[in-house]
PDB file of C-alpha atoms in Angstrom:
ATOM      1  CA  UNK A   1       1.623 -13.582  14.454  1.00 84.00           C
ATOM      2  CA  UNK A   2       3.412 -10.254  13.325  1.00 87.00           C
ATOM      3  CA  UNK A   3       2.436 -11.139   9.625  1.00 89.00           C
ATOM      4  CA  UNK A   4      -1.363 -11.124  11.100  1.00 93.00           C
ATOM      5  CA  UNK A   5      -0.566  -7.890  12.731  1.00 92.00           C
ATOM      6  CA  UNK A   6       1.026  -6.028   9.798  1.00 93.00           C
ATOM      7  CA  UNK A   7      -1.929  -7.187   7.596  1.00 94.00           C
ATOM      8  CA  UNK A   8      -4.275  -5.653  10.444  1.00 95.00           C
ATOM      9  CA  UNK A   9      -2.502  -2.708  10.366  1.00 95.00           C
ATOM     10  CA  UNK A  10      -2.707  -2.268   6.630  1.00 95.00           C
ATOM     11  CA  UNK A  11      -5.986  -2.777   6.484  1.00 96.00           C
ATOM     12  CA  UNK A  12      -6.645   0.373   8.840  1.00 96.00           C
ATOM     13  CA  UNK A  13      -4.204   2.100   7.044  1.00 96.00           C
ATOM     14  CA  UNK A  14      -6.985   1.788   3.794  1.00 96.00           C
ATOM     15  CA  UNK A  15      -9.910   2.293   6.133  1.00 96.00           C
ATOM     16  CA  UNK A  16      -8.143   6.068   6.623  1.00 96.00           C
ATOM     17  CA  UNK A  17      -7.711   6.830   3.537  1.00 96.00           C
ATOM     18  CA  UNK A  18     -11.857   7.258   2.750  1.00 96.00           C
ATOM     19  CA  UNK A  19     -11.256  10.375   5.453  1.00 96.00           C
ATOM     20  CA  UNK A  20      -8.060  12.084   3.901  1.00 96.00           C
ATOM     21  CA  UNK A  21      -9.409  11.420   0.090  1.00 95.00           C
ATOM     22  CA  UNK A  22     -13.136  11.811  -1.435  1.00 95.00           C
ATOM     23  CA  UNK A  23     -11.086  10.026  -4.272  1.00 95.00           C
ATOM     24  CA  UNK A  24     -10.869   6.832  -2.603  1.00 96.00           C
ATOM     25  CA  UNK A  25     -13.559   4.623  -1.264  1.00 96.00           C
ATOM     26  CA  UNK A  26     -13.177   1.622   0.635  1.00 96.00           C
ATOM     27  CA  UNK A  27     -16.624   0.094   2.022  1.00 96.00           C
ATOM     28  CA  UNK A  28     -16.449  -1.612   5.004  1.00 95.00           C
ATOM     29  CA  UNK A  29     -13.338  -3.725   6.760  1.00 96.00           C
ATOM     30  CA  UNK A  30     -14.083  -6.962   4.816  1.00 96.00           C
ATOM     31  CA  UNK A  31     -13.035  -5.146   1.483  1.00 96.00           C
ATOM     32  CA  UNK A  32     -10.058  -3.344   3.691  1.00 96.00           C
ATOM     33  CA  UNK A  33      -8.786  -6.767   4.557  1.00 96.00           C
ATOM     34  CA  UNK A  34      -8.560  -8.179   1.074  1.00 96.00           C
ATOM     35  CA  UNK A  35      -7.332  -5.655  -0.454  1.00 97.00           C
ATOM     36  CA  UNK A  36      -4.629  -5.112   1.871  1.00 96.00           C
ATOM     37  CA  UNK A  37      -3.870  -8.933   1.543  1.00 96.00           C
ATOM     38  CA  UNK A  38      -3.991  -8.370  -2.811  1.00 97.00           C
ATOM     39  CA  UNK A  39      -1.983  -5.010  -1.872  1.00 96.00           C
ATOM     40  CA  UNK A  40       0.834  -7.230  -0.240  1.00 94.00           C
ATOM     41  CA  UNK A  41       0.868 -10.191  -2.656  1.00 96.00           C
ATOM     42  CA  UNK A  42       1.271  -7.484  -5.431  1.00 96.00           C
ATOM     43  CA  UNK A  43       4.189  -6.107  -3.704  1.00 94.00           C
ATOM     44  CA  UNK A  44       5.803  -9.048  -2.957  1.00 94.00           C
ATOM     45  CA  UNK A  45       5.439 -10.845  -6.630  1.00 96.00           C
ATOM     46  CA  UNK A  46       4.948  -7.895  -9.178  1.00 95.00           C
ATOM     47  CA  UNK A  47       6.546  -5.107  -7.612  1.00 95.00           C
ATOM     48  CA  UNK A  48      10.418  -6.362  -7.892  1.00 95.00           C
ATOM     49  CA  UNK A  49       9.753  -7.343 -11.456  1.00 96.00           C
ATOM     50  CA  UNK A  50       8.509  -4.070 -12.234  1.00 95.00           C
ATOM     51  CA  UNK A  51      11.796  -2.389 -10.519  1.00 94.00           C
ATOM     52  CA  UNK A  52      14.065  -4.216 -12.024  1.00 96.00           C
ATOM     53  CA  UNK A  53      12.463  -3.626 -15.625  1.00 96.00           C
ATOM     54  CA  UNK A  54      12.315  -0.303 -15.426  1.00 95.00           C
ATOM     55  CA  UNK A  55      15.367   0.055 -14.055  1.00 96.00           C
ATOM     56  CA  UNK A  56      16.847   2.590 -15.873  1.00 96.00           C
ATOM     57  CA  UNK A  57      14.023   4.970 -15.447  1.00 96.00           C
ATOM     58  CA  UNK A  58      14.482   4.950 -11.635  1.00 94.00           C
ATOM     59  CA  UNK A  59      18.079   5.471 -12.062  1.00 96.00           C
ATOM     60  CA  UNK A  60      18.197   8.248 -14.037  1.00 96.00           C
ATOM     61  CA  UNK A  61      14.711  10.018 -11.500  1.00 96.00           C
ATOM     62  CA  UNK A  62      17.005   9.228  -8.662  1.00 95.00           C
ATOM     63  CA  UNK A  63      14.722   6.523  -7.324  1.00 93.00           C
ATOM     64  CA  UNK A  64      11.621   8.552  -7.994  1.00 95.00           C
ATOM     65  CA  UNK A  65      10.104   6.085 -10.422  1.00 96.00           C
ATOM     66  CA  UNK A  66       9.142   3.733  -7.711  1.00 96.00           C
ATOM     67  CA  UNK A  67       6.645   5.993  -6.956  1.00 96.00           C
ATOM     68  CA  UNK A  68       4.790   5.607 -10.235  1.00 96.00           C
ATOM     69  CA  UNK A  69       5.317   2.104  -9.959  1.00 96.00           C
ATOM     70  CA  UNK A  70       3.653   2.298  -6.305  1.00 96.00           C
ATOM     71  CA  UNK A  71       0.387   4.162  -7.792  1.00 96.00           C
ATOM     72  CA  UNK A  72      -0.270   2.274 -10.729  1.00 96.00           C
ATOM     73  CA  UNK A  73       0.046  -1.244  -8.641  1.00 96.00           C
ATOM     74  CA  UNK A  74      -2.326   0.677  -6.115  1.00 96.00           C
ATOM     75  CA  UNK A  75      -4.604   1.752  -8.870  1.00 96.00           C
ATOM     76  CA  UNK A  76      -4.513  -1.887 -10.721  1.00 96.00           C
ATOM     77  CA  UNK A  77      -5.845  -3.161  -7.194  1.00 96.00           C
ATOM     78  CA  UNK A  78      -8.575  -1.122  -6.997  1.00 95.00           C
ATOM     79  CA  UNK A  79      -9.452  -2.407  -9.949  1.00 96.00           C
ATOM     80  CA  UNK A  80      -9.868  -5.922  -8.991  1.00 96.00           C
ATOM     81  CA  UNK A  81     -11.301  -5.442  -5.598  1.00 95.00           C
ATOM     82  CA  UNK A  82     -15.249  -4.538  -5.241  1.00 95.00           C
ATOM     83  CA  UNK A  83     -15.851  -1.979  -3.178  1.00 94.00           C
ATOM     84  CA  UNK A  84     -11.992  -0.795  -2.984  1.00 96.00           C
ATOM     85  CA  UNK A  85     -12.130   2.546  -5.960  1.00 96.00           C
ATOM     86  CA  UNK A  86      -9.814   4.564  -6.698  1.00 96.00           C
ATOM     87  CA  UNK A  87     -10.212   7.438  -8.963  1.00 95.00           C
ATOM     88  CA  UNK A  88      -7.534   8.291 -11.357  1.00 94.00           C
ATOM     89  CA  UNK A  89      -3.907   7.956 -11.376  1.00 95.00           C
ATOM     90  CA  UNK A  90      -2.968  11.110  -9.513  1.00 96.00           C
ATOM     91  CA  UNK A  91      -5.579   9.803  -6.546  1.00 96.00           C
ATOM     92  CA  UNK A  92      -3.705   6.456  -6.698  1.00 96.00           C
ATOM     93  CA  UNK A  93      -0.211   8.347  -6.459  1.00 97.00           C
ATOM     94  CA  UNK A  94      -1.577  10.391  -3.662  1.00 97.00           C
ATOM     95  CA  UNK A  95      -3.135   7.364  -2.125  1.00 96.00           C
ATOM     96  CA  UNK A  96      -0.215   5.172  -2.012  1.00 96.00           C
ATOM     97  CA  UNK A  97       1.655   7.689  -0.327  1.00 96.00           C
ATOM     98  CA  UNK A  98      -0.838   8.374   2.388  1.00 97.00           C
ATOM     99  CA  UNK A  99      -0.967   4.700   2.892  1.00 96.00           C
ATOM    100  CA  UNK A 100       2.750   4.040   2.888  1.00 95.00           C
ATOM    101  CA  UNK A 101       2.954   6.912   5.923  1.00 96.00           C
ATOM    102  CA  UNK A 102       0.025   5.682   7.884  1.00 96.00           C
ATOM    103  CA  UNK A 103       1.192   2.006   7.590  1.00 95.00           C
ATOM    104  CA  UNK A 104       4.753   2.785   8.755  1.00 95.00           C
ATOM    105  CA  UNK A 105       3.639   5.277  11.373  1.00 95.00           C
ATOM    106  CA  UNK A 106       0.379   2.414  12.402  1.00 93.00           C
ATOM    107  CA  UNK A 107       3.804  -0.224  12.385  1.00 92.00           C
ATOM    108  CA  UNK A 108       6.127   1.815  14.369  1.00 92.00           C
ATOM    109  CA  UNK A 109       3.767   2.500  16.919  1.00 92.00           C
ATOM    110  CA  UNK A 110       2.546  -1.149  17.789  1.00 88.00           C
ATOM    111  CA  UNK A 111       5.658  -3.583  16.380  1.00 84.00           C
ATOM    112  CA  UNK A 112       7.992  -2.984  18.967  1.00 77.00           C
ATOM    113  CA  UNK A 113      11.061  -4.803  18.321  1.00 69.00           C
ATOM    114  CA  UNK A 114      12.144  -7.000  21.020  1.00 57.00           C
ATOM    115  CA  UNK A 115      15.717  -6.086  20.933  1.00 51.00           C
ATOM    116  CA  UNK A 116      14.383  -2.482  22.398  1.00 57.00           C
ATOM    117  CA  UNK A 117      13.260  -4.063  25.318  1.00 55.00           C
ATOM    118  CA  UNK A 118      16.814  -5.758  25.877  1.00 51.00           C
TER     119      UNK A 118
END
């Protein structure tokens, strides 16, 4: 159930990003839903490759690499997904940001952990 949840919440986090960029477009919830579902499958398959190839990069940008990894993944998935655009790396970099904050801050406010409640 909290894997439904998190994928809800993602999904939002892309319908917000329309109103805080003119760069991005997302057109209705359908296209919200799959690409947040792409978005995670990226993340969990590609995304650890991709760190641990480039490695050395991130190491010597103190971690800041993963960043650059984090836009172009973003930008290669708008790409694939109709009606999901993104415009531009620097959009995407922006973008992924934005969505990383709203998904945490979405997440934090509605997966309470049970052990809080204790």
């Amino acid at each position: 159930m909290r894997l439904l949840i998190t994928w809800l919440i993602n999904a939002v986090a892309l319908m917000a990003l329309p109103f805080l960029m003119s760069s991005v477009v997302v057109t209705n919830f359908t296209t919200a839903l799959i690409a947040a579902l792409v978005l995670g499958l990226v993340n969990t398959l590609i995304r650890p490759l991709l760190v641990i190839l480039t490695l050395p990069v991130t190491v010597i940008s103190l971690g800041l690499f993963i960043l650059v990894i984090n836009a172009l993944l973003f930008w290669m998935v708008s790409h694939w997904i109709e009606g999901f655009d993104v415009r531009g790396f620097g959009s995407a970099f922006l973008a992924a940001i934005l969505y990383s904050i709203i998904s945490w801050a979405l997440s934090t406010l509605l997966l309470k952990d049970k052990d809080e409640h204790a």
